[in-house]
Short mmCIF file of C-alpha atoms and ligand atoms in Angstrom, two decimals:
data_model
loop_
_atom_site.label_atom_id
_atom_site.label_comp_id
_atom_site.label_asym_id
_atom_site.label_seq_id
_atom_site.Cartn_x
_atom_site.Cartn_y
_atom_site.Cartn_z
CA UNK A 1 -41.83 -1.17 1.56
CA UNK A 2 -42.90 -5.19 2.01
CA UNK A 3 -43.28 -6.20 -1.87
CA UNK A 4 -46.27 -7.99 -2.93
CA UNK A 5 -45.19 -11.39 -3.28
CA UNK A 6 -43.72 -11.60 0.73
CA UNK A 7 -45.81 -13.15 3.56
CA UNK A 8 -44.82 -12.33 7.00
CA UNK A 9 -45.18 -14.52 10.00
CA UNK A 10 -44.70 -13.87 13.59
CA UNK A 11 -45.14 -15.87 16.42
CA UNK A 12 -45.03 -14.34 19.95
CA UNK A 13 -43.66 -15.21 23.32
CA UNK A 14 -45.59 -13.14 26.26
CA UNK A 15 -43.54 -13.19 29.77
CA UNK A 16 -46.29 -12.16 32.26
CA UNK A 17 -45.66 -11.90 35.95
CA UNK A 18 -48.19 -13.37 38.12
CA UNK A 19 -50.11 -11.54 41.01
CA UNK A 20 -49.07 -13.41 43.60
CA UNK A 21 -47.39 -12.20 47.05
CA UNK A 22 -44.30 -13.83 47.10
CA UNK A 23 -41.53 -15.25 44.63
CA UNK A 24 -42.49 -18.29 43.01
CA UNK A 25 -39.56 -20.66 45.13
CA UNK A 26 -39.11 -18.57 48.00
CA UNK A 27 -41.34 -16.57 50.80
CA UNK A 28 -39.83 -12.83 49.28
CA UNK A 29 -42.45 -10.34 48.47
CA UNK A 30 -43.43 -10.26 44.96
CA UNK A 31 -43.25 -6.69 44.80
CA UNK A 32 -42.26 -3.73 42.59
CA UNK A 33 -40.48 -0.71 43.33
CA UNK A 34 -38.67 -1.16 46.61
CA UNK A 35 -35.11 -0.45 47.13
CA UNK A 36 -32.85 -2.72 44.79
CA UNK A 37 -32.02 -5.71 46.28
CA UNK A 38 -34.80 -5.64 49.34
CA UNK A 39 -36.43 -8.84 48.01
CA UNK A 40 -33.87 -11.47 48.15
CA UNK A 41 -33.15 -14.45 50.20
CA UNK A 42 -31.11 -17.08 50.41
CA UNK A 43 -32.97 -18.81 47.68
CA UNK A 44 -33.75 -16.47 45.22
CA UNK A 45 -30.10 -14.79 45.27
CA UNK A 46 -28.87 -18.59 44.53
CA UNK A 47 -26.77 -19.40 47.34
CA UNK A 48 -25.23 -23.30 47.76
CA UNK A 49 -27.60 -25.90 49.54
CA UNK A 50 -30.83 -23.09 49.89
CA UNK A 51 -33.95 -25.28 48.25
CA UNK A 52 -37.13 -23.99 46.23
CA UNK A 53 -40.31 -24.72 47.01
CA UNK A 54 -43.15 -24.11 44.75
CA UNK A 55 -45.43 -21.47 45.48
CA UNK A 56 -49.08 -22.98 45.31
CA UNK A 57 -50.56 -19.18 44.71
CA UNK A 58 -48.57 -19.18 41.44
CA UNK A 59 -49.44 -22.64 40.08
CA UNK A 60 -53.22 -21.70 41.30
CA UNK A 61 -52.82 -18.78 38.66
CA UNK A 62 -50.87 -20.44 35.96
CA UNK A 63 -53.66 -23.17 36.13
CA UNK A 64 -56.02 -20.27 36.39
CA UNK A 65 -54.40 -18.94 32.52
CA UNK A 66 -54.83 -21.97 31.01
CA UNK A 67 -58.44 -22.04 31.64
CA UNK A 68 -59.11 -18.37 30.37
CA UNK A 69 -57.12 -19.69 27.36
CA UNK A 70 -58.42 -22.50 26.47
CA UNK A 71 -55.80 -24.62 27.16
CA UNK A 72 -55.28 -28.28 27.75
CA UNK A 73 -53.58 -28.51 31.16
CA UNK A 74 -51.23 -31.11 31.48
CA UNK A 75 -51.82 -33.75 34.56
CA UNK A 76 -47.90 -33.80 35.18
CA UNK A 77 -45.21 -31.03 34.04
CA UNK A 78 -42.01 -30.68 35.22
CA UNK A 79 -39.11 -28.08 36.43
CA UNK A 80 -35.97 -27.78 34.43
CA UNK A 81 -32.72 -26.26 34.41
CA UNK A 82 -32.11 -23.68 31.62
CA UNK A 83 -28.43 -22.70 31.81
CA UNK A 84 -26.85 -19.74 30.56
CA UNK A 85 -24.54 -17.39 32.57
CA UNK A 86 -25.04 -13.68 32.86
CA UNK A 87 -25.00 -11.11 35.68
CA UNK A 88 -28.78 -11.21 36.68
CA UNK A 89 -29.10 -14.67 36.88
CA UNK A 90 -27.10 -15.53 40.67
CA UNK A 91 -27.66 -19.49 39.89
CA UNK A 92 -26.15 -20.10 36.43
CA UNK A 93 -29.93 -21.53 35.46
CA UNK A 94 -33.32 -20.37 35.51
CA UNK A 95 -35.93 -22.36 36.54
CA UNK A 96 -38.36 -23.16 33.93
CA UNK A 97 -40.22 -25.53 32.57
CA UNK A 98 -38.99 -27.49 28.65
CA UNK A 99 -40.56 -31.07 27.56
CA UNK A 100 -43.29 -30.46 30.12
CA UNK A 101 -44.71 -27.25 30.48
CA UNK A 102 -48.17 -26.94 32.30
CA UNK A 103 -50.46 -26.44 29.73
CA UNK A 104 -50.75 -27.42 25.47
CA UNK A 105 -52.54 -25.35 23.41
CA UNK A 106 -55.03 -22.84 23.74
CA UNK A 107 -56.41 -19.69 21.78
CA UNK A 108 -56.68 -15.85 22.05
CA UNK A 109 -59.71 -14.52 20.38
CA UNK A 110 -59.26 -11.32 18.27
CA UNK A 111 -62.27 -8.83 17.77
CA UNK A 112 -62.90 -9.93 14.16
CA UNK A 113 -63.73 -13.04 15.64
CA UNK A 114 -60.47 -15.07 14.28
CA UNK A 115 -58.31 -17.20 16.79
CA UNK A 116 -54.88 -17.46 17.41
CA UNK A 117 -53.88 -20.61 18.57
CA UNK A 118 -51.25 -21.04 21.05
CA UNK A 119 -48.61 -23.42 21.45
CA UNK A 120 -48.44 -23.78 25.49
CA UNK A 121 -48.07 -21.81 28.71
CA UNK A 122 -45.50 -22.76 31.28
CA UNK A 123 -44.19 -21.16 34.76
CA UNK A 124 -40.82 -20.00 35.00
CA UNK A 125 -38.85 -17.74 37.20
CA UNK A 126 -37.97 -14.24 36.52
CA UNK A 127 -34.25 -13.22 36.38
CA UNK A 128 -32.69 -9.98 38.36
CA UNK A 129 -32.14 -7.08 36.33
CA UNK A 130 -28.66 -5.81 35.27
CA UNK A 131 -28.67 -1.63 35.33
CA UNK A 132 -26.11 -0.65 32.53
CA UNK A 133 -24.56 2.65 33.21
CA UNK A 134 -21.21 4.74 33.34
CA UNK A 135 -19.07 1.99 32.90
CA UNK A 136 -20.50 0.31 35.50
CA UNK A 137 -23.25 -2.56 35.91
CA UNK A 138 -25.16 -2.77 38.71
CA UNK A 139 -27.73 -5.67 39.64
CA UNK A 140 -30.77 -5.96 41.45
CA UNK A 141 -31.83 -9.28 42.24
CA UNK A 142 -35.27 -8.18 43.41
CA UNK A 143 -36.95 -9.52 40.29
CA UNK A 144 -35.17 -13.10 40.51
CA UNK A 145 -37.51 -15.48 41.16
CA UNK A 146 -40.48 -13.64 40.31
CA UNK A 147 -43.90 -16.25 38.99
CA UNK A 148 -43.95 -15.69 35.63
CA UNK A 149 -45.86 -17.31 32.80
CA UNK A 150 -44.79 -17.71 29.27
CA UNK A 151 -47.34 -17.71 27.04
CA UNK A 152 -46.19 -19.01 23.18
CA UNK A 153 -48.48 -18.31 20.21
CA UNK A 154 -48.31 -20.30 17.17
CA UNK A 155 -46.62 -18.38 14.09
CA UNK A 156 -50.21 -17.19 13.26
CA UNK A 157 -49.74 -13.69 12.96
CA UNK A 158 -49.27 -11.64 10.01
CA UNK A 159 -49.17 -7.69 10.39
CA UNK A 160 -47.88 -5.76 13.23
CA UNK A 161 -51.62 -4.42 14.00
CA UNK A 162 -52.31 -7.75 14.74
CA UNK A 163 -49.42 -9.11 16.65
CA UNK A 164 -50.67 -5.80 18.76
CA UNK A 165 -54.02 -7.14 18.85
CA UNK A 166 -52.82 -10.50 19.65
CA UNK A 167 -50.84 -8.99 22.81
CA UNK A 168 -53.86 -6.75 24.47
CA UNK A 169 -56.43 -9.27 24.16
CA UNK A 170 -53.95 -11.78 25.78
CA UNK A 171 -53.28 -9.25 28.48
CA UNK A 172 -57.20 -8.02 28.85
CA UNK A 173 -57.72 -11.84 29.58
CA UNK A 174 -55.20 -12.14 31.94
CA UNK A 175 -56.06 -8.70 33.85
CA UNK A 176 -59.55 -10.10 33.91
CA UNK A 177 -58.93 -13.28 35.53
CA UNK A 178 -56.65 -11.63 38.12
CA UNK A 179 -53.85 -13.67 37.11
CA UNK A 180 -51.42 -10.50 36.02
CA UNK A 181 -51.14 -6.70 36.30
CA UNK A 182 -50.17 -6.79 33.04
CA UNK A 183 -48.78 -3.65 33.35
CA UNK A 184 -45.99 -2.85 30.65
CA UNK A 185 -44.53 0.17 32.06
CA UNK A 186 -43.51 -1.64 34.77
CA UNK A 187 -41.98 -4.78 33.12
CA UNK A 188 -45.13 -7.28 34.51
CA UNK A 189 -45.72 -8.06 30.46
CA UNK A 190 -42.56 -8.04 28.46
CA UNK A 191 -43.15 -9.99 24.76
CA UNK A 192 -40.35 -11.42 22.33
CA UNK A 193 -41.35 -11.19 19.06
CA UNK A 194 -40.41 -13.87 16.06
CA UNK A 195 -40.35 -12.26 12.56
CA UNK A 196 -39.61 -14.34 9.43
CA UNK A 197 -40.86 -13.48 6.04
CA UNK A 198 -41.28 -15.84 2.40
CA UNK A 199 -42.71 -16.00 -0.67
CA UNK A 200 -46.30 -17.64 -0.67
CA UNK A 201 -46.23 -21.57 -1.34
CA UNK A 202 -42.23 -21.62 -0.32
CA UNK A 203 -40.70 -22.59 2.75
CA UNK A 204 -40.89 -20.55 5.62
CA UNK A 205 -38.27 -18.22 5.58
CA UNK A 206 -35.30 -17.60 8.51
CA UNK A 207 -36.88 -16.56 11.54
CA UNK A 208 -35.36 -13.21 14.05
CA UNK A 209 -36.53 -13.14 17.02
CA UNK A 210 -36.68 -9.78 19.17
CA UNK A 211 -36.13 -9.64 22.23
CA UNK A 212 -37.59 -8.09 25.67
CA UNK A 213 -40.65 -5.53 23.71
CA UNK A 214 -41.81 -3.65 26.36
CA UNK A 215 -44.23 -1.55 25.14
CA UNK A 216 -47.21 -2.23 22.63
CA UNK A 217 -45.45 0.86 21.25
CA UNK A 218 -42.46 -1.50 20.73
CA UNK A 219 -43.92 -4.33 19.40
CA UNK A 220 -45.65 -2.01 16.80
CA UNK A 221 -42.59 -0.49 15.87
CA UNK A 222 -39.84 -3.23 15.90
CA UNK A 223 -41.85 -5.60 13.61
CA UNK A 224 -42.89 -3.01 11.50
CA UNK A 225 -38.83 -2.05 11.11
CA UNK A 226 -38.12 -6.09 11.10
CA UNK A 227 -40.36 -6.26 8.52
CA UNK A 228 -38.80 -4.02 6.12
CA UNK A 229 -35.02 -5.00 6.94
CA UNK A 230 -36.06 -8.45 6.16
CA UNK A 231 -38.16 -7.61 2.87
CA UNK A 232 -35.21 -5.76 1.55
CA UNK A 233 -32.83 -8.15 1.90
CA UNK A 234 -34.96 -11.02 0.39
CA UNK A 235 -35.72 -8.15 -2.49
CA UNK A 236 -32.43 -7.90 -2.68
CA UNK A 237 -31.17 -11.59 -3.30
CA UNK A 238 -29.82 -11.54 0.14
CA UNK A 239 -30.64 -14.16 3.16
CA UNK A 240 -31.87 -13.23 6.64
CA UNK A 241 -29.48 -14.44 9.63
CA UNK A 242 -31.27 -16.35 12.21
CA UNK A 243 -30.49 -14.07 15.36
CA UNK A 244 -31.63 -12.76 18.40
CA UNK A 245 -31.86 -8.67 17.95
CA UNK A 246 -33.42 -6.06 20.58
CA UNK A 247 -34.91 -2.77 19.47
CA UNK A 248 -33.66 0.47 19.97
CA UNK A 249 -36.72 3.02 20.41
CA UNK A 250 -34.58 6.02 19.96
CA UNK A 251 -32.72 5.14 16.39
CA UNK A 252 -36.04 3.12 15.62
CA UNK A 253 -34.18 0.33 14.49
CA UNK A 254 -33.25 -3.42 15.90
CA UNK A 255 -29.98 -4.26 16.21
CA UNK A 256 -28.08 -7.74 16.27
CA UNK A 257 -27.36 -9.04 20.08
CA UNK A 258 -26.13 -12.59 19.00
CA UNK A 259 -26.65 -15.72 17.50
CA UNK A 260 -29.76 -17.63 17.60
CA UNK A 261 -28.84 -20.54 20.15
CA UNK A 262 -31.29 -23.40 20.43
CA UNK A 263 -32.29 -25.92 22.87
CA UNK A 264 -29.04 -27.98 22.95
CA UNK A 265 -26.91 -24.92 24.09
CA UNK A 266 -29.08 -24.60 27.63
CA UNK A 267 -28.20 -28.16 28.59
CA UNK A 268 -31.54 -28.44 29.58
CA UNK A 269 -31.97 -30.92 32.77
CA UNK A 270 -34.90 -31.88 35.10
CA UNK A 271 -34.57 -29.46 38.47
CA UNK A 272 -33.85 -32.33 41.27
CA UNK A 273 -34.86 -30.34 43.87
CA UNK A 274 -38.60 -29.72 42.65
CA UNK A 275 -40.64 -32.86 42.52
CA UNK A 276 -43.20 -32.87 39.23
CA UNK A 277 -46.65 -31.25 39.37
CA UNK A 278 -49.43 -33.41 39.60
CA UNK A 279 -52.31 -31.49 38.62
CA UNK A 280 -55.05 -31.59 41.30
CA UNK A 281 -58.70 -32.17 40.18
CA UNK A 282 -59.90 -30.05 43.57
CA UNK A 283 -57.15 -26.71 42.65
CA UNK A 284 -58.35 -26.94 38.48
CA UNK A 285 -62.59 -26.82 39.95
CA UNK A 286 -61.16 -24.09 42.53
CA UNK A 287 -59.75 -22.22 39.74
CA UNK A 288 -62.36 -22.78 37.22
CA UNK A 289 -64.64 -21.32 39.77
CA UNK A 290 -63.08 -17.93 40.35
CA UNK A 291 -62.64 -17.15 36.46
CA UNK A 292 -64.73 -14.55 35.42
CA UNK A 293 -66.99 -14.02 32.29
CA UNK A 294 -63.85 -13.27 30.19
CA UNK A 295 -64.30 -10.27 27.76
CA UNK A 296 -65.06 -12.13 24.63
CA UNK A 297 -68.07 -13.83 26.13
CA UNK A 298 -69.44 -10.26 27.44
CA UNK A 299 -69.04 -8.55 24.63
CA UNK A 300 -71.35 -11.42 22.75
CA UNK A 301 -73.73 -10.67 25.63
CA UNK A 302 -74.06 -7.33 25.86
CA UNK A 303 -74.58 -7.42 21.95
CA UNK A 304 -77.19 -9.84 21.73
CA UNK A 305 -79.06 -9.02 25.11
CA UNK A 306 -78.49 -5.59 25.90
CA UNK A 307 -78.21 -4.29 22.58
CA UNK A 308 -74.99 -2.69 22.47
CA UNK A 309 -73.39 -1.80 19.52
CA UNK A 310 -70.03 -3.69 18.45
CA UNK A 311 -67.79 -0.98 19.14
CA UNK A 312 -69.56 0.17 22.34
CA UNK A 313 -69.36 -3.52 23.54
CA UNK A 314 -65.90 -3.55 22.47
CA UNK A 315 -64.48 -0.28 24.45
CA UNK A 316 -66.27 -1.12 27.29
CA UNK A 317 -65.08 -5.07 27.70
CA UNK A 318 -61.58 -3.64 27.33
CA UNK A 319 -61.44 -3.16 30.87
CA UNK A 320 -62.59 -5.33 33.20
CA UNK A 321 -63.40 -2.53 35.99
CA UNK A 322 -66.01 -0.58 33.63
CA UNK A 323 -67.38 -3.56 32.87
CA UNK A 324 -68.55 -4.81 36.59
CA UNK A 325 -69.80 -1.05 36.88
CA UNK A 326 -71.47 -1.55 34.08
CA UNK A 327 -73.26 -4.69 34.91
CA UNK A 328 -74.28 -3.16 38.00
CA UNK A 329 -75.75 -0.05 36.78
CA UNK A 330 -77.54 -2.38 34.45
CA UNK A 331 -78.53 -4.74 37.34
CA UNK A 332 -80.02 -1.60 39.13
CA UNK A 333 -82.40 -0.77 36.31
CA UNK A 334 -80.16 1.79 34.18
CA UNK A 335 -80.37 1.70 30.53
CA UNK A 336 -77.95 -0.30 29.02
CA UNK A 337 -77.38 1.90 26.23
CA UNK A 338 -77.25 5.01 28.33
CA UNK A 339 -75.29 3.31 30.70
CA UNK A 340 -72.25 2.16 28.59
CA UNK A 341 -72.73 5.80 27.20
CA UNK A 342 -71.60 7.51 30.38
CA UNK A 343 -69.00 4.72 31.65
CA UNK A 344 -66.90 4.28 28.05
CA UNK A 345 -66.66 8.46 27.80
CA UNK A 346 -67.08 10.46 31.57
CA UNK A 347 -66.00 8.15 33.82
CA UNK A 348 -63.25 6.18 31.39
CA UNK A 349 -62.39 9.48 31.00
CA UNK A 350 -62.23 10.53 34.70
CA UNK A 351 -60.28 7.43 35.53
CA UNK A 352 -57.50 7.82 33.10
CA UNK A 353 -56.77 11.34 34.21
CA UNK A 354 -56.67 10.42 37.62
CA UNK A 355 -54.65 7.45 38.11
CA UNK A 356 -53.29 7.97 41.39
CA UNK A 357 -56.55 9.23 42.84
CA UNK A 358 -58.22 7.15 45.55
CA UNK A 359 -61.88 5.90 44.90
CA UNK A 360 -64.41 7.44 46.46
CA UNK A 361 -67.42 5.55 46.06
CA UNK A 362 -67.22 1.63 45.92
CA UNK A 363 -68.22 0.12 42.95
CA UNK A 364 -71.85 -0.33 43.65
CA UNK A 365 -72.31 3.08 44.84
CA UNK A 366 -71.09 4.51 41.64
CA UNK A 367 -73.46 2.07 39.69
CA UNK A 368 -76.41 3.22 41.49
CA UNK A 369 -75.45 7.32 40.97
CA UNK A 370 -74.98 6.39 37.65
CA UNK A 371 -78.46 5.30 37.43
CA UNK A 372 -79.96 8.07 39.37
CA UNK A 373 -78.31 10.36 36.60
CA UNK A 374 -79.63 8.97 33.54
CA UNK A 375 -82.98 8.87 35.28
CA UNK A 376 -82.39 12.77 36.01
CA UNK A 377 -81.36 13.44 32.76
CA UNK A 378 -84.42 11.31 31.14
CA UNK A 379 -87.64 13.04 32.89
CA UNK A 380 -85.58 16.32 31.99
CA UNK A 381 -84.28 17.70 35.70
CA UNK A 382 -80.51 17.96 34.75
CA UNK A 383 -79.40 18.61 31.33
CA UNK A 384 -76.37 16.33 30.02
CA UNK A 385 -73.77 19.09 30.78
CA UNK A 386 -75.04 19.48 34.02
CA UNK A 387 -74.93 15.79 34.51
CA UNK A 388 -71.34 15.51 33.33
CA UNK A 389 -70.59 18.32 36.26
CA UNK A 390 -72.49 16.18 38.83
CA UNK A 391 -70.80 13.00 37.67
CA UNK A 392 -67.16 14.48 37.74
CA UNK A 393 -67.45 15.77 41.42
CA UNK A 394 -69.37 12.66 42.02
CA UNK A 395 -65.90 10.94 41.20
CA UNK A 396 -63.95 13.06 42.99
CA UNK A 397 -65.94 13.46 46.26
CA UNK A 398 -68.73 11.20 46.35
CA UNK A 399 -72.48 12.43 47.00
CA UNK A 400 -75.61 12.04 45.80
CA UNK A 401 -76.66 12.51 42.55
CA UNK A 402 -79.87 14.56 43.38
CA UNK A 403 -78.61 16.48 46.22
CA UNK A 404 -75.79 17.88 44.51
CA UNK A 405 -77.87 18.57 41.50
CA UNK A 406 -80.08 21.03 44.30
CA UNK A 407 -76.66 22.16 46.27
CA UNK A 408 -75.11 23.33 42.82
CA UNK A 409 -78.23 24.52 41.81
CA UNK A 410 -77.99 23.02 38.70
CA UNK A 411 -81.25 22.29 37.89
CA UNK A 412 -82.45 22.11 34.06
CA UNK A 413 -84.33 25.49 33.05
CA UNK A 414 -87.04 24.49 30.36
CA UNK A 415 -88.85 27.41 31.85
CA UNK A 416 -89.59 29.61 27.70
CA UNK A 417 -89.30 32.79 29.73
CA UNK A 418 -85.74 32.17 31.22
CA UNK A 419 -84.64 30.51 28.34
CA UNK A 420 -85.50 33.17 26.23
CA UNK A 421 -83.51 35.66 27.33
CA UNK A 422 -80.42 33.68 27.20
CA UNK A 423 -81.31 33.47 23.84
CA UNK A 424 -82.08 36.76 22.84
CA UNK A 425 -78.41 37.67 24.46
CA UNK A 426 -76.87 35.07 22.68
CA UNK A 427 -78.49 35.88 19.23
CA UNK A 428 -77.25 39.69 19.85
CA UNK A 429 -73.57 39.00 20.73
CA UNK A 430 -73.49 36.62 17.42
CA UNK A 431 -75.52 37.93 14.80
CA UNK A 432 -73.10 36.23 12.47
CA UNK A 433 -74.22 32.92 13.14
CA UNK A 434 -77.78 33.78 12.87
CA UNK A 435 -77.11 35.28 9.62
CA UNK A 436 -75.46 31.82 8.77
CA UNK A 437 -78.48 29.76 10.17
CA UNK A 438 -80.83 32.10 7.81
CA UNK A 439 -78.49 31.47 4.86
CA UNK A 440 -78.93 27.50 5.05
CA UNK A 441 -76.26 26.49 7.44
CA UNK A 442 -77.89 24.77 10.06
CA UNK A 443 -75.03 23.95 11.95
CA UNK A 444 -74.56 27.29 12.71
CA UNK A 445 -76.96 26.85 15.37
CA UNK A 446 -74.34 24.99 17.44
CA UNK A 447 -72.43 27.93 18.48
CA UNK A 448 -75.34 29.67 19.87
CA UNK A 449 -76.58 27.03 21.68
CA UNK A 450 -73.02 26.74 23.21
CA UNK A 451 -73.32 30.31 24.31
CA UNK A 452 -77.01 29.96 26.16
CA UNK A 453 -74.94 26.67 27.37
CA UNK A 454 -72.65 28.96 28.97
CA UNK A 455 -74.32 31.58 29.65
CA UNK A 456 -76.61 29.22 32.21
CA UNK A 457 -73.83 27.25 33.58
CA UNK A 458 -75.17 24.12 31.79
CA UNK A 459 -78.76 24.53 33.15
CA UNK A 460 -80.56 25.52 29.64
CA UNK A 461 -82.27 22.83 27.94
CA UNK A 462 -80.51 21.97 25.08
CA UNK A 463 -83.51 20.65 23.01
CA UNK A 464 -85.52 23.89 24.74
CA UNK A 465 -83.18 26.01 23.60
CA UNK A 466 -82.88 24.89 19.94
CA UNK A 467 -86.29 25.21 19.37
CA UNK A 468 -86.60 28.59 20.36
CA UNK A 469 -83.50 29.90 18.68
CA UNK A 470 -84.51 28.15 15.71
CA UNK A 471 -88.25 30.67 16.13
CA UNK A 472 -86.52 33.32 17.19
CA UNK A 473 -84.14 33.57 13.81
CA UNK A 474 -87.02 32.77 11.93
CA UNK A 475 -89.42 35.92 13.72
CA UNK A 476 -86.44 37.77 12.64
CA UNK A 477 -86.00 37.07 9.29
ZN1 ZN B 1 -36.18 -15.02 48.04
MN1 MN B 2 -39.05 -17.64 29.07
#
């Protein structure tokens, strides 16, 4: 375990591909998932003479990132040269950018309200990727030359929980403005994580960096196991390498790739092919234009003018799709409460089990269903089960609240007769739990309410039905 007297630091580098349509120097499609090697060219395979040209799209979204993050975008960066040799990498260099990246500075908000500052955000080209297997390495050089941004926090983070936190509120940001899928599972948001560890008031202490996290999973775990590998050899009297280590998922353990190298060993050079950026006062309004509300300025809204709860305002800001739905079905005249209700559980809930599934109803449709159903669920026509049915073939198939609440006949019964003898069946088949509700349990109650749920295919009144179980086991008593 981490002693008392060690402070851990991390800093974080975020590689996030942008959402553009082609390669950042080249006219390839930025696309993944096609047949290895489909997306190469001349260019982005490195052959002699072929030139880069800068893709406007991806500057327009870099620029776009600095915005969301606060940061100060530089009126001239630069290209460079960073040289290293390995199989994925055709030209012997990436293209990146070193003394002059496109933006300084910058913060990522956390929920408790606490920034993390960031050191800057550049554009750089992705590299190919080598396929290890059977003795054999095989490379596809579809990746190379894919936009990416590197976004580099300041060593402000000090727990694994929040160097988590740190990466999905960076990548809810960035999925907000558009500017990256940030998709993990598919390599569009790969982090490299710096872990050093000292005693409070010393110097900082050795730093490891890990390399290519590709999970939130990953981070999580690879810190966590830095952590303790570092804290026991400091416990120990020993001294932490500098290195560069990767993490092994399966043993749950990093391991040592190589040396830490530093600047010197890239032989860093301006690119001569790529004149500098001058930043463009018409692209930075453009840009500032199409950024959304970002999530932490919702979330402050929907607290202190729609009355949300914290947490409610917090699930439903973490994606940015809920959250247009949401301001719709609030635009339309649905309660906000309500409305947050039914979009963070049913149809979060509907979406994540469905990935693949196409969408039915455009967003504004949705919204306005969504409204119709509290409404039917407030004057008392449809019960909240029976809502929940409507609203999950709603999903699926579209439709009108109200119709399909008459085509599935599924209507609220308030009627006392009807009700009643649903209850009377239920109260036979479970005398048990009347017995219990008689002895002082009152949640006892909740399993025979279940069964008149059941028994009416979600029509019953809930409340209805409480109220006259609750008589009914008192007649009988
Ligand atoms: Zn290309
Ligand atoms: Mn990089």
């Amino acid at each position: 375990m981490i002693g008392p007297k060690l402070e851990a630091i991390i800093g974080i580098e975020v590689h996030a591909q942008l959402a553009t349509a082609t390669k950042l120097f080249c006219a390839c499609p930025n696309r993944f998932g096609c047949a290895p090697n489909a997306n190469t060219c001349e260019v982005c395979t490195g052959q002699p003479g072929a030139l880069p040209v800068l893709n406007e799209g991806a500057l327009a979204l870099a620029v776009r990132a600095g915005l969301a993050l606060e940061a100060e975008l530089q009126p001239l960066s630069r290209f460079d040269r960073k040289h290293y040799f390995y199989s994925d990498l055709p030209k012997g260099y990436q293209i990146t950018q070193w003394d002059r990246p496109l933006a300084r500075g910058g913060r990522v908000e956390l929920g408790s309200g606490e920034s993390i500052g960031l050191e800057r955000i550049h554009l750089e080209e992705d590299a190919g990727k080598a396929l290890h297997g059977d003795g054999e390495t095989l490379v596809d050089l579809g990746r190379a030359g894919v936009p990416l941004i590197e976004v580099v926090s300041r060593p402000e983070l000090t727990s694994a929980r929040e160097a988590c936190e740190y990466v999905e509120r960076l990548r809810e940001i960035l999925r907000y403005g558009r500017i990256s899928s940030g998709d993990m599972e598919k390599g569009a948001l790969r982090c490299d994580v710096n872990v050093s560890m000292h005693h409070p008031g010393a110097p900082l202490g050795t730093r490891v960096e890990l390399k290519n996290l590709n999970s939130l999973r990953h981070v999580r775990e690879a810190i966590d196991f830095e952590l303790e590998r570092q804290s026991s050899l400091l416990t120990g009297g020993q001294t932490v390498e500098q290195e560069t280590r990767s993490y092994d998922p399966v043993a749950g353990a990093t391991r040592r790739m190589r040396g830490k190298e530093d600047g010197a060993d890239y032989r860093y050079f301006p690119d001569p092919d790529l004149p500098p950026i001058a930043l463009d006062t018409g692209l930075l309004q453009r840009e500032a234009a199409a950024l959304p509300d970002l999530p932490a300025a919702r979330r402050e809204r929907y607290i202190s003018e729609l009355g949300l709860s914290d947490y409610d305002a917090d699930v439903l800001t973490r994606n940015r799709e809920l959250c247009d739905l949401f301001e719709d079905a609030v635009r339309l005249g649905g309660d906000p409460k309500r409305a947050a209700n039914w979009i963070t559980n049913d149809v979060a809930a509907a979406r994540a089990g469905e990935k693949s599934a196409p969408e039915v109803l455009e967003r504004e449709e949705l919204a306005g269903a969504l409204v119709e159903l509290i409404e039917l669920v407030e004057d008392g026509t449809a019960s909240t089960p029976a809502a929940r049915t409507i609203l999950a073939r709603l999903l699926r198939r579209g439709g009108r609240p109200r119709a399909l609440l008459e085509s599935l006949s599924l209507e609220q019964v308030s009627d006392e007769t009807d009700l009643g003898a649903w209850c009377r069946a239920a109260l036979a088949q479970d005398p048990d739990a009347a017995a219990a509700v008689r002895a002082g349990n009152d949640k006892a109650i909740g399993a025979l309410i279940g069964a008149v749920m059941r028994a009416s295919s979600g029509r019953a009144d809930p409340g209805g039905v409480r109220r006259l179980l609750t008589s009914l086991i008192t007649e009988q008593a």
